[in-house]
Short mmCIF file of C-alpha atoms and ligand atoms in Angstrom, two decimals:
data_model
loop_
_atom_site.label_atom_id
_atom_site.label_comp_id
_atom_site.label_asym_id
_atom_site.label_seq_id
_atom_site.Cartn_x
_atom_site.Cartn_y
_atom_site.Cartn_z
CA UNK U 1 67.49 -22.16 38.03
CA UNK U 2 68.03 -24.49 35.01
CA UNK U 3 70.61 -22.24 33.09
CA UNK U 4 73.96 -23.34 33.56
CA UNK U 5 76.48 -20.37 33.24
CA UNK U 6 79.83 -20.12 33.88
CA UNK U 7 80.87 -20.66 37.01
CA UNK U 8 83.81 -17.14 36.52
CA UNK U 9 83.97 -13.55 35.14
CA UNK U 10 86.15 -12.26 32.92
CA UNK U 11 89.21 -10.27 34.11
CA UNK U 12 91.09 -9.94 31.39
CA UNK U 13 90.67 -10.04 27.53
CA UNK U 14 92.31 -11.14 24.16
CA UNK U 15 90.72 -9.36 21.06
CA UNK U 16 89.98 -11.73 18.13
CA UNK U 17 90.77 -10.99 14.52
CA UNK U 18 88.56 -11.41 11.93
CA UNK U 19 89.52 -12.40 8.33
CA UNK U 20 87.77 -12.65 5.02
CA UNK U 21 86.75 -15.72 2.93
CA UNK U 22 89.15 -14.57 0.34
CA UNK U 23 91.46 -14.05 2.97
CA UNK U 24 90.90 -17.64 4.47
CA UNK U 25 91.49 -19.56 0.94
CA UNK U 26 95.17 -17.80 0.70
CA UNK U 27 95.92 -18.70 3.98
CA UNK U 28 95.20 -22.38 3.18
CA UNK U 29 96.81 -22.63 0.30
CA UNK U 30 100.15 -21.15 1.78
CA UNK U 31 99.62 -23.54 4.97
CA UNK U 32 99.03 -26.34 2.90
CA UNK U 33 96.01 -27.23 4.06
CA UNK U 34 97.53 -28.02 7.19
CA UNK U 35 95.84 -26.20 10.10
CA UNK U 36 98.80 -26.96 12.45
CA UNK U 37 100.80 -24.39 9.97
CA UNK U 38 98.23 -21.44 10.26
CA UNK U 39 99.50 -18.13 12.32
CA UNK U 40 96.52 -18.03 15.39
CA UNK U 41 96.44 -14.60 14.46
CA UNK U 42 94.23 -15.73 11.55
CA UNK U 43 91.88 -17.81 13.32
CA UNK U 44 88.91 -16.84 14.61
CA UNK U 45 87.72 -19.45 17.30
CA UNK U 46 90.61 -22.32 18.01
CA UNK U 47 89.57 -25.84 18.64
CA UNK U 48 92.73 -26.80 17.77
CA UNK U 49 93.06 -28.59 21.02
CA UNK U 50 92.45 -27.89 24.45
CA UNK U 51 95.85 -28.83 25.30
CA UNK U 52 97.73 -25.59 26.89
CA UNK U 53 95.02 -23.64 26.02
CA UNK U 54 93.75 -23.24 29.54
CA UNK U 55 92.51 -19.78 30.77
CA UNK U 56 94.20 -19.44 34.10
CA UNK U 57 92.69 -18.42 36.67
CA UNK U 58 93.36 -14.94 39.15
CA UNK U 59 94.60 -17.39 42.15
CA UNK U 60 96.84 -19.20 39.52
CA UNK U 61 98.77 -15.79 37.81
CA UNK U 62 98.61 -15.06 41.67
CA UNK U 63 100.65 -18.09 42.22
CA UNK U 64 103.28 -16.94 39.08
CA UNK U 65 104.29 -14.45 40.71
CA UNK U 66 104.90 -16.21 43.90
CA UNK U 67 106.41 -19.24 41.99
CA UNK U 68 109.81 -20.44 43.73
CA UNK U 69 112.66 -20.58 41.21
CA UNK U 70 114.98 -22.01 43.06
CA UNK U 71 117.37 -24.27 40.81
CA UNK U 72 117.17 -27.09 43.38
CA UNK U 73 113.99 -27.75 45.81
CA UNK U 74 112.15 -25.14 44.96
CA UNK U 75 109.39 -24.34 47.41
CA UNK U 76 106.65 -24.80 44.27
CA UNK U 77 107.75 -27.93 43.41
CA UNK U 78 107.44 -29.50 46.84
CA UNK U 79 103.61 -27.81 46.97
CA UNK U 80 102.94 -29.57 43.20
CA UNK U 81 104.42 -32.65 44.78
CA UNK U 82 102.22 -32.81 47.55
CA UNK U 83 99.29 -32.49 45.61
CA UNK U 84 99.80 -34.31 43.70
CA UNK U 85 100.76 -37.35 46.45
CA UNK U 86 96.92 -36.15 47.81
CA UNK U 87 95.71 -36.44 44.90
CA UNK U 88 96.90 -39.96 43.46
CA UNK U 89 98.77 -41.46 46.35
CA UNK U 90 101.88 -42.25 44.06
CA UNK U 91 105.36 -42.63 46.07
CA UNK U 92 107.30 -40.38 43.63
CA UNK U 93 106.49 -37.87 41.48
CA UNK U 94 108.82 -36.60 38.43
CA UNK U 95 107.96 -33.27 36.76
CA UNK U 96 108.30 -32.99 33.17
CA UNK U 97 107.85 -29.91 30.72
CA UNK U 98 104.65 -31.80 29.51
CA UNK U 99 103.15 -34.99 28.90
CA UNK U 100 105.33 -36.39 26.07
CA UNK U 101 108.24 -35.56 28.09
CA UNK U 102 106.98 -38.34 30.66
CA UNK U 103 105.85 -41.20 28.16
CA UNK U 104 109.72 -40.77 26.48
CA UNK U 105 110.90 -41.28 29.58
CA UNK U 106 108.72 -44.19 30.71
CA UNK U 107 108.96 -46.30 27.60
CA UNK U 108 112.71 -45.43 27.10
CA UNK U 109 113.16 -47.86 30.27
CA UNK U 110 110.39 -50.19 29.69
CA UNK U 111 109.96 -50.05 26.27
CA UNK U 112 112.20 -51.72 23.70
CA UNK U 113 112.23 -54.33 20.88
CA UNK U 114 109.87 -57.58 20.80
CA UNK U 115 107.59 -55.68 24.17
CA UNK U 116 104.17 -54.93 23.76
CA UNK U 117 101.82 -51.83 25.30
CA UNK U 118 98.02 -52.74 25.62
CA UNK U 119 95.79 -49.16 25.97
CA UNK U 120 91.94 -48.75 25.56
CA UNK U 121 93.52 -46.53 22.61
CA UNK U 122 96.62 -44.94 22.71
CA UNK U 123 96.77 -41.05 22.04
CA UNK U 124 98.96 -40.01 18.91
CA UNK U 125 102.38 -38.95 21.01
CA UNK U 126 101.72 -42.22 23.08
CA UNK U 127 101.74 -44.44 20.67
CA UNK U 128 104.65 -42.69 19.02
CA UNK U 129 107.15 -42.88 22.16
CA UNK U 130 106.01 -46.39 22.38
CA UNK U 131 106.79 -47.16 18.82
CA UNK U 132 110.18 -45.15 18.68
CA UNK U 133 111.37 -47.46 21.57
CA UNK U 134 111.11 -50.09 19.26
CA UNK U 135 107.83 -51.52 21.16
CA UNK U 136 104.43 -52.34 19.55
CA UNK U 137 101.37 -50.47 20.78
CA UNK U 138 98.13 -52.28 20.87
CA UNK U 139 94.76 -50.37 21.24
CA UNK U 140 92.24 -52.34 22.82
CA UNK U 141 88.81 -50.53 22.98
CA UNK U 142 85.65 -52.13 23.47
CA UNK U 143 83.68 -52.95 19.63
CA UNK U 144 81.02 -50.30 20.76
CA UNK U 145 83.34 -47.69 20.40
CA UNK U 146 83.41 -48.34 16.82
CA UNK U 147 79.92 -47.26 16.64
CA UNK U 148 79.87 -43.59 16.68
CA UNK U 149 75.98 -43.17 16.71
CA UNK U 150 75.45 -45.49 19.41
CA UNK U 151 74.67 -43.74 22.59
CA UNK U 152 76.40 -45.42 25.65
CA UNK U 153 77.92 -44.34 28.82
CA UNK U 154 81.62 -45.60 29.23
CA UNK U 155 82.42 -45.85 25.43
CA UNK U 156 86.27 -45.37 26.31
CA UNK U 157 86.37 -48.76 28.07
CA UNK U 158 89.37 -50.96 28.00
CA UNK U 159 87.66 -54.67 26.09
CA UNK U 160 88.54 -56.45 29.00
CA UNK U 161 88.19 -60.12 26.93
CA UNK U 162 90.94 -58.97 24.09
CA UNK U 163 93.28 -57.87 27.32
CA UNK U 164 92.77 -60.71 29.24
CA UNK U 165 93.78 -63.10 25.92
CA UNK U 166 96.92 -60.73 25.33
CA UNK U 167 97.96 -60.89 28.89
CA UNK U 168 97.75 -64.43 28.86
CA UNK U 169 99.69 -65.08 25.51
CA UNK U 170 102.33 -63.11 25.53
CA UNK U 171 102.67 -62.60 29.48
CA UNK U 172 105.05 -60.33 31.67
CA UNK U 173 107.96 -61.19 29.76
CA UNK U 174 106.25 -59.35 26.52
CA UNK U 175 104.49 -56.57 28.20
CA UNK U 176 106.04 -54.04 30.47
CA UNK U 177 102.71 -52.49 31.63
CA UNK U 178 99.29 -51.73 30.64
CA UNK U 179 97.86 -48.01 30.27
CA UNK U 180 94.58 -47.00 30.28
CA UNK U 181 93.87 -43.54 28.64
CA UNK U 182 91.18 -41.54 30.48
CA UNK U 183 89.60 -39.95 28.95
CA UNK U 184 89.85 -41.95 25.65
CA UNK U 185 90.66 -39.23 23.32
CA UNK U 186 91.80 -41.37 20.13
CA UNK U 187 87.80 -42.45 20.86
CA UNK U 188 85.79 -39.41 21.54
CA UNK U 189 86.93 -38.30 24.49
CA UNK U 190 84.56 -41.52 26.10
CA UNK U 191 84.95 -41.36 29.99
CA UNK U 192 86.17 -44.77 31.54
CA UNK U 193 84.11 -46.36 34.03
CA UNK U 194 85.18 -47.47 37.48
CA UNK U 195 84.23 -50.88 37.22
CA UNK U 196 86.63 -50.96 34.05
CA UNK U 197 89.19 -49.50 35.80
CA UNK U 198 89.25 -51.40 38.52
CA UNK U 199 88.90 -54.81 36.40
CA UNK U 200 91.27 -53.59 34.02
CA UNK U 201 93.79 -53.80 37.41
CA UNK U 202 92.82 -56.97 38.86
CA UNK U 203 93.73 -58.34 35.30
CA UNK U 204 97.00 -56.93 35.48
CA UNK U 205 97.63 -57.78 39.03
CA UNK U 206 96.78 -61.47 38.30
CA UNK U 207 99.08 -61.65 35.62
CA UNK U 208 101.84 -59.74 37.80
CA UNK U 209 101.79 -56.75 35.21
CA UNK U 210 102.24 -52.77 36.32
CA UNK U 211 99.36 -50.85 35.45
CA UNK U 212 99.42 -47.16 34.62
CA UNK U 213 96.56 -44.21 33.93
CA UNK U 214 97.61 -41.74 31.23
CA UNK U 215 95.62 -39.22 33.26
CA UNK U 216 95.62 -36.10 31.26
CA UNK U 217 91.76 -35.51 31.50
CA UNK U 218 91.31 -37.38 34.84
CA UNK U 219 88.73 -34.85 36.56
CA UNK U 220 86.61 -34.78 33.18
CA UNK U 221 86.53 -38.54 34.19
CA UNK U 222 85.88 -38.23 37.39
CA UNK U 223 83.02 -35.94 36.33
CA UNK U 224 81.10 -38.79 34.16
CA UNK U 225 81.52 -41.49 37.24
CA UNK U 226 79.74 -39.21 39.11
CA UNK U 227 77.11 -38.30 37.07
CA UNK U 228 76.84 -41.69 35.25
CA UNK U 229 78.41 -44.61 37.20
CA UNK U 230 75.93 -45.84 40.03
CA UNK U 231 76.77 -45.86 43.54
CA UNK U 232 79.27 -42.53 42.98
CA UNK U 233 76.18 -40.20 43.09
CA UNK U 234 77.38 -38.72 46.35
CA UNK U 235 80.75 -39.41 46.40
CA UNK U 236 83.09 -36.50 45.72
CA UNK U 237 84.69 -35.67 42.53
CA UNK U 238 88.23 -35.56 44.64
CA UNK U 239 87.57 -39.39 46.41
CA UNK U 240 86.17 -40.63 43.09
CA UNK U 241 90.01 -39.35 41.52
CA UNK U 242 91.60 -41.03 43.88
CA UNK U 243 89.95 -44.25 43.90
CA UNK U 244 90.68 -44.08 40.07
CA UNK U 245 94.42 -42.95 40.92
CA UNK U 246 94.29 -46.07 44.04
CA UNK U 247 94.04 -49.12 40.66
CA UNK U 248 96.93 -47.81 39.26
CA UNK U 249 100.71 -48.44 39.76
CA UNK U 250 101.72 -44.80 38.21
CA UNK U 251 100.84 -42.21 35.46
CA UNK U 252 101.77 -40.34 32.93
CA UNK U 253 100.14 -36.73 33.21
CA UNK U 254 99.88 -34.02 30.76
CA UNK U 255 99.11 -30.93 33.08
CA UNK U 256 98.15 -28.80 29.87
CA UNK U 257 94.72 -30.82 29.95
CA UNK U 258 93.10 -30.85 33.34
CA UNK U 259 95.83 -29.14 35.35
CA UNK U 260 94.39 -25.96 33.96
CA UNK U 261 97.85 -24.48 32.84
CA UNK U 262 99.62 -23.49 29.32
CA UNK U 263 102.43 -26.07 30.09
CA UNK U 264 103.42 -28.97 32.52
CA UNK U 265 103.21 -32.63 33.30
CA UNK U 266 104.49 -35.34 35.56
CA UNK U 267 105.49 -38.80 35.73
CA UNK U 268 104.33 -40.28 38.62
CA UNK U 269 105.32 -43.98 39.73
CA UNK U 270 105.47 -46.47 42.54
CA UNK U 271 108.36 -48.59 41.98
CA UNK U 272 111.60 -47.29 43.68
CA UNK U 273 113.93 -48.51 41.07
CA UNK U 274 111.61 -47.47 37.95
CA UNK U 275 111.66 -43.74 39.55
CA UNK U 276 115.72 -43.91 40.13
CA UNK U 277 115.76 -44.76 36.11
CA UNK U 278 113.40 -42.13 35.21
CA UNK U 279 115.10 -39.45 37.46
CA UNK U 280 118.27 -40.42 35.88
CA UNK U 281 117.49 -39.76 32.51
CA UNK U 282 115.15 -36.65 33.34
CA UNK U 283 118.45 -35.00 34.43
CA UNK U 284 119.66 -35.31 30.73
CA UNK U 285 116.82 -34.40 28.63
CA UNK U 286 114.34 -32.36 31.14
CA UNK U 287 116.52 -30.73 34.16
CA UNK U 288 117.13 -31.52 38.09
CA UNK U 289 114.53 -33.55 39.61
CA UNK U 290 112.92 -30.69 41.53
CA UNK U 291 111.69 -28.72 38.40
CA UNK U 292 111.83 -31.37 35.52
CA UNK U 293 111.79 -28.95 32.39
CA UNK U 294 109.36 -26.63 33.90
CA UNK U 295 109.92 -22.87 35.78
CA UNK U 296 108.98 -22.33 39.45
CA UNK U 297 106.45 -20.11 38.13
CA UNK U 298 104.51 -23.37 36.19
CA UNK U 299 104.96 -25.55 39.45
CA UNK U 300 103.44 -23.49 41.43
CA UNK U 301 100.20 -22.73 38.52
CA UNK U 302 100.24 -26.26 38.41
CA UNK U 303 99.50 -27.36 41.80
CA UNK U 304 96.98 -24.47 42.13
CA UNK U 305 95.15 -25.88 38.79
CA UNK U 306 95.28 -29.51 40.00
CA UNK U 307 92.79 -28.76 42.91
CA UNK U 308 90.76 -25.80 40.91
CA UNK U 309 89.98 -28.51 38.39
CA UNK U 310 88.09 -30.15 40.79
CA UNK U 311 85.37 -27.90 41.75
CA UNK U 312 82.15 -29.47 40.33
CA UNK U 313 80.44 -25.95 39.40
CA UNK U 314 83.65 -26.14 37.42
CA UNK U 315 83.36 -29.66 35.90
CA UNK U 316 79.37 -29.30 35.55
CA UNK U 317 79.68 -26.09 33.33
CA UNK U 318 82.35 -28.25 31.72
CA UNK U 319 80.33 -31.21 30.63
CA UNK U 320 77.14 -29.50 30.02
CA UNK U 321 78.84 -26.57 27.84
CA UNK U 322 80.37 -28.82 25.50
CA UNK U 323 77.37 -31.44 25.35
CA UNK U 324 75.35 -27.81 24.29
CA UNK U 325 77.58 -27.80 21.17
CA UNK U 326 77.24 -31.58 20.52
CA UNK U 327 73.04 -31.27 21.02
CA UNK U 328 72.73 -27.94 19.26
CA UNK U 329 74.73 -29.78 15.88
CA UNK U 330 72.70 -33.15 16.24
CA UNK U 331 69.56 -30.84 15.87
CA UNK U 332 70.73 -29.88 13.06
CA UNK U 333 71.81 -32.90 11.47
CA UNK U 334 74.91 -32.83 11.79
CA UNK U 335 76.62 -36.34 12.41
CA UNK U 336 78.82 -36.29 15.51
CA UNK U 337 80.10 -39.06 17.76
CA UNK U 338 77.94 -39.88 20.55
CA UNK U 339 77.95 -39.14 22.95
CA UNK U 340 79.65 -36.11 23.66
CA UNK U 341 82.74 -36.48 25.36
CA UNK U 342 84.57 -34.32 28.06
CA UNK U 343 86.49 -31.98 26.29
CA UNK U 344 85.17 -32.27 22.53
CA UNK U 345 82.58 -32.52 19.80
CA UNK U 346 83.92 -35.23 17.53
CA UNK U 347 82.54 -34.93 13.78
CA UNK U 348 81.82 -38.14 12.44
CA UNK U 349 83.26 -37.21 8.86
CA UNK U 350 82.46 -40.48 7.09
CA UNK U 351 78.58 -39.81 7.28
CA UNK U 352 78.91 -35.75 6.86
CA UNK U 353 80.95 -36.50 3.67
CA UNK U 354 80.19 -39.90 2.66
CA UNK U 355 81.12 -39.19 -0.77
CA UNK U 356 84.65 -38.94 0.00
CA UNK U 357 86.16 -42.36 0.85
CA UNK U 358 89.11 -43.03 3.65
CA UNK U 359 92.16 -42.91 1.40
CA UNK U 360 91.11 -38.85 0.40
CA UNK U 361 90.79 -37.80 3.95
CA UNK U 362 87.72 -36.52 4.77
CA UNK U 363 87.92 -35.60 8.23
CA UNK U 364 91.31 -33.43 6.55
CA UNK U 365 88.37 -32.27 3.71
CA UNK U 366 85.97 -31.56 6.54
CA UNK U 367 88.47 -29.57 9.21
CA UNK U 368 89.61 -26.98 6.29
CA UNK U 369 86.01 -26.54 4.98
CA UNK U 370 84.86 -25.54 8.25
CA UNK U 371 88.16 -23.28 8.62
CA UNK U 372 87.16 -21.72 5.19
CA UNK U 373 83.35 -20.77 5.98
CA UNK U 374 84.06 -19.11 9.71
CA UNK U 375 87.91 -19.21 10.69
CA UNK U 376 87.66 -21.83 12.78
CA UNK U 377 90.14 -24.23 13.55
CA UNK U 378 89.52 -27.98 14.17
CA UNK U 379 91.80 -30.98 14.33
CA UNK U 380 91.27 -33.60 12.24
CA UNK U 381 91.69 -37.23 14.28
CA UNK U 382 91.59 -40.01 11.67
CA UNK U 383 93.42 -41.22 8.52
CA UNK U 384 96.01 -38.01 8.35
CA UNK U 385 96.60 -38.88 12.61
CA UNK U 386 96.18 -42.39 12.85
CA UNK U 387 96.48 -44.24 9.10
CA UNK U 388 99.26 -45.02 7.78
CA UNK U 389 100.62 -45.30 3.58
CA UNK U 390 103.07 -48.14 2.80
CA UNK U 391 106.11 -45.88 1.71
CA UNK U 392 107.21 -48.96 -0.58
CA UNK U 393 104.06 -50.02 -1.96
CA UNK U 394 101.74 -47.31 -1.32
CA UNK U 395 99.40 -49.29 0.17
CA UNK U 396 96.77 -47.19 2.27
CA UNK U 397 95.55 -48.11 5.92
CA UNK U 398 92.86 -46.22 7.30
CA UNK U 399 92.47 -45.42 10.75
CA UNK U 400 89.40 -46.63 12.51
CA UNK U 401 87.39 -43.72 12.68
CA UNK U 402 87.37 -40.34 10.85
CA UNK U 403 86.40 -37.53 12.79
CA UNK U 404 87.24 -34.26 13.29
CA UNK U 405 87.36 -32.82 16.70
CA UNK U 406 86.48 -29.43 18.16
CA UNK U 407 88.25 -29.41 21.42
CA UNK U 408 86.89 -26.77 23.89
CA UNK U 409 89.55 -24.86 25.52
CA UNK U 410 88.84 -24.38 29.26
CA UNK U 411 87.58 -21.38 30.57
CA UNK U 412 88.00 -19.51 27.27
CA UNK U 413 84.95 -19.32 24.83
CA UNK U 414 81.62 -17.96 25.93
CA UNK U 415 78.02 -19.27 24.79
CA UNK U 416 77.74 -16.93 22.11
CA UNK U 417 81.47 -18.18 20.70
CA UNK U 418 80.14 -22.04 20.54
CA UNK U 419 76.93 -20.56 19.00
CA UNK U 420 78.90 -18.86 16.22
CA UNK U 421 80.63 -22.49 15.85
CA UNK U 422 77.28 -24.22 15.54
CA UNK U 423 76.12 -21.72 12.69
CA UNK U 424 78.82 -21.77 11.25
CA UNK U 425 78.97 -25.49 11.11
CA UNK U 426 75.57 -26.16 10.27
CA UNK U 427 76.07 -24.10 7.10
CA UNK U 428 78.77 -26.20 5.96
CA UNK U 429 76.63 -29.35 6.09
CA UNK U 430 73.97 -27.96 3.54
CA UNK U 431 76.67 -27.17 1.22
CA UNK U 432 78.67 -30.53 1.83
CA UNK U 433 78.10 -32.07 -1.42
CA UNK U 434 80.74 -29.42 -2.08
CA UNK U 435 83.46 -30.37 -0.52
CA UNK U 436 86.26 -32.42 -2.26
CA UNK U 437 88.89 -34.65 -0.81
CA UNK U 438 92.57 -34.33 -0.31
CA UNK U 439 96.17 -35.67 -1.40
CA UNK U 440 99.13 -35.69 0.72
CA UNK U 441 102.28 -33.77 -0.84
CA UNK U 442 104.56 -34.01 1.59
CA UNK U 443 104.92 -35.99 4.92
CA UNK U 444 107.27 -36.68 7.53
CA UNK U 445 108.39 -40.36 8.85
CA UNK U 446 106.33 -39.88 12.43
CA UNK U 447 103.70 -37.58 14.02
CA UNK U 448 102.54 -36.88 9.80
CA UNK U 449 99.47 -34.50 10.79
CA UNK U 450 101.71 -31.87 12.08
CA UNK U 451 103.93 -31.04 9.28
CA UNK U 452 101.98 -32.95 6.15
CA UNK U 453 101.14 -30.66 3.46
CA UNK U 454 97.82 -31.66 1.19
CA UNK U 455 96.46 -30.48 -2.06
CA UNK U 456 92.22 -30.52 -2.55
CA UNK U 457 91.72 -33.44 -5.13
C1 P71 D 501 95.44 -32.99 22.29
C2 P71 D 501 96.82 -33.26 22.74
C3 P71 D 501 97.93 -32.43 22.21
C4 P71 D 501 98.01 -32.58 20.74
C5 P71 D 501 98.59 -33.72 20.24
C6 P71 D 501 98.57 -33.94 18.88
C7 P71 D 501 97.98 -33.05 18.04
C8 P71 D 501 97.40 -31.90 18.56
C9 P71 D 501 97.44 -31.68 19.90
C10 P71 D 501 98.02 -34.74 24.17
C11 P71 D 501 98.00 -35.94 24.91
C12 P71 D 501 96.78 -36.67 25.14
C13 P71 D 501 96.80 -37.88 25.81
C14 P71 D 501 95.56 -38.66 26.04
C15 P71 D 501 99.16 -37.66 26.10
C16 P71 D 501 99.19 -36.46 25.44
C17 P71 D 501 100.49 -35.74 25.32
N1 P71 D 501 96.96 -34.29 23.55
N2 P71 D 501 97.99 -38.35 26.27
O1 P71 D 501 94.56 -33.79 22.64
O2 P71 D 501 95.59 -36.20 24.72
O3 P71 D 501 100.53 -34.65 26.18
O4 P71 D 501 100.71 -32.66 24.68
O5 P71 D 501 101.40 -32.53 27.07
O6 P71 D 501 102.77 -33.79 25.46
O7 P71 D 501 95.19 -31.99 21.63
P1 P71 D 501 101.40 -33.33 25.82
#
């Protein structure tokens, strides 16, 4: 059969609300044309992320129940440890409440004034517990990633040329460790290639350097090496993880991506003093080493996601349902970033609304437009994420790409759901010439897109 379907039934369900267009424009207005501030109640179909958004599945509210929650060595902590030790082959392995939770901790030891953290690009809360340490971060993707009609397979590649001159310039003494986000999701959710990774780790071995995976969408990787990478044809998508996981001197993990749960994540290292540090201050900000800020209840969902994530009727539905979306707007005309990545459909908002320039926000423009015609939510990853306005002299920086992403939750929306989206979108394109751009009222000194508040220009 050629249909793909997914691979699960449906146990349980969560009704959706609808709302009205007049509805929808209050709701704006009082959010400040902010989706991050809209009640979910009053959207329709969230693409607000796929970050905690997980369905679970019946094994893993199976495994809630059973969850250990034993203050100290709890029995689902030592089962999310061994998996995860399977799985990547790291010596220690430091649960945190999520992904953040790790990177604070990781750059609070190695981070600091006058350092200086390579990435293929980092991800907004990255770069942010980078900066905050008083480091620099440096995205390094390759040029073709700047070209979002372009159709290639390993967009999210590290440009191993611009690393290789950094390395050598500035040297161990400047840089603590390279990271290599896979999936890129500052660029499209692009898969990372093997080759790339591996390269990307000789580099840093030559020049004595640790080198780390921020591994958040790691199976989703997997998937494309597999499907795209030759000579991994045959090769399983758990030996293709860990030959990813094998380059790497430790990770940062958010489970809430592909560990299939609402909340979770791990730091996971080699270095036996690096881990004392990081234990030491998880203590203080997360809780004992054998539950980092998490419940027995989320260890034990965790583990069981880590290997369900991993089925390939699992990671095929996965790939193809999302690249449905992506195909199904192209053939409509609407501009998205190609190809489709892992997780998302990235709007290219500069050529839907090219009569808005960079310093009114389109992507911003584009991701409450498309809230306003069907209740759907989007995030917008571009100027309002990623630019940056001179508080002094108001001088505007844009970020290198504005898109908007629609970020497929896993294991939650149905065929008909994504076709609503792709109506829904489509209309909005014919009426573009519509849309206006936006002005930032109010915004906070880091992490702007989730508390800014806009007006339409
Ligand atoms: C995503 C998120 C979560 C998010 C962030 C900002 C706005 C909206 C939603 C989180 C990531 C990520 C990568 C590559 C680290 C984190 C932090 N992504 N690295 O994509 O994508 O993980 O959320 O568990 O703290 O929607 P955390």
């Amino acid at each position: 059969m050629k249909t793909i379907i997914e691979p699960f039934k449906i146990k349980s369900v969560e009704p959706l609300r609808f709302t009205s267009f007049r509805e929808r424009e209050a709701i704006l207005i009082n959010a400040g044309y902010n989706l991050f501030n809209i009640h979910a109640d009053d959207v329709l179909i969230d693409l607000l992320t796929d970050s905690g958004t997980s369905a679970m599945s019946a094994n893993q509210w199976g495994g809630m129940i059973e969850g250990d929650e034993a203050y100290a060595g709890s029995k689902s902590f030592y089962r999310l440890e061994q998996t995860v030790k399977d799985l990547t082959g790291f010596h220690h392995i430091i649960p945190t409440h999520q992904g953040r939770a790790a990177e604070k901790i990781l750059f609070s030891i190695i981070g600091g004034e006058g350092k200086i953290v390579p990435n293929n690009t980092h991800f907004d809360t990255t770069r942010a517990n980078v900066e905050i340490s008083g480091a620099q971060a440096v995205d390094l993707p390759v040029p073709v990633s700047l070209k979002p009609d372009v159709k290639e397979d390993f967009k999210g590649n590290m440009n191993l040329k611009a690393l290789n001159n950094l390395l050598g310039k500035k040297g161990p003494q400047r840089i603590p460790l390279v990271m290599l986000t896979v999936t890129n999701n500052s660029n499209a959710g692009q898969p990372v290639s093997m080759q790339n990774i591996r390269a990307t780790s000789e580099l840093c071995r030559n020049y004595g350097i640790p080198f780390f995976l921020d591994a958040c969408r790691f199976a989703e990787n997997a998937y494309f090496i597999k499907i795209r990478e030759p000579g991994y044809e045959k090769t399983s998508i758990r030996d293709i993880a860990r030959e990813m996981f094998s380059y790497a001197d430790g990770c940062t993990m958010s489970g809430k991506k592909d560990g299939l749960v609402n909340m979770g994540g791990f730091l996971a290292v080699n270095d036996d003093e690096l881990a004392r540090n990081a234990r030491n201050l998880l203590v203080v900000t997360e809780g004992f080493p054998t539950y980092g800020g998490l419940a027995g209840h989320d260890l034990e969902a965790f583990a069981r996601g880590l290997d369900e994530v991993l089925e390939e009727d699992y990671l095929k539905y996965r790939v193809r349902s999302v690249s449905y979306l992506g195909e199904a707007l192209d053939k409509s005309g609407v501009p998205i970033y190609q190809p489709p990545g892992g997780h998302a459909i990235y709007l290219d908002a500069k050529a839907f609304l090219p009569h808005i320039p960079g310093h009114e926000y389109p992507g911003q423009a584009l991701a409450c437009a498309i809230y306003l015609a069907g209740g759907i939510r989007t995030c917008e990853i571009g100027s309002v994420m990623f630019g940056k306005t001179d508080p002094h002299s108001g001088e505007f920086k844009a970020a290198r790409l504005e898109m908007v992403r629609l970020a497929i939750p896993r294991r939650v929306y149905t065929q008909s759901h994504i076709d609503y989206v792709i109506e829904c979108i489509g209309e909005v394109f014919q009426k573009r010439e519509k849309i206006t751009g936006m002005r930032i009222v109010y915004e906070p000194p880091v992490l702007r897109h989730f508390t800014a508040r806009f007006n339409p220009i």
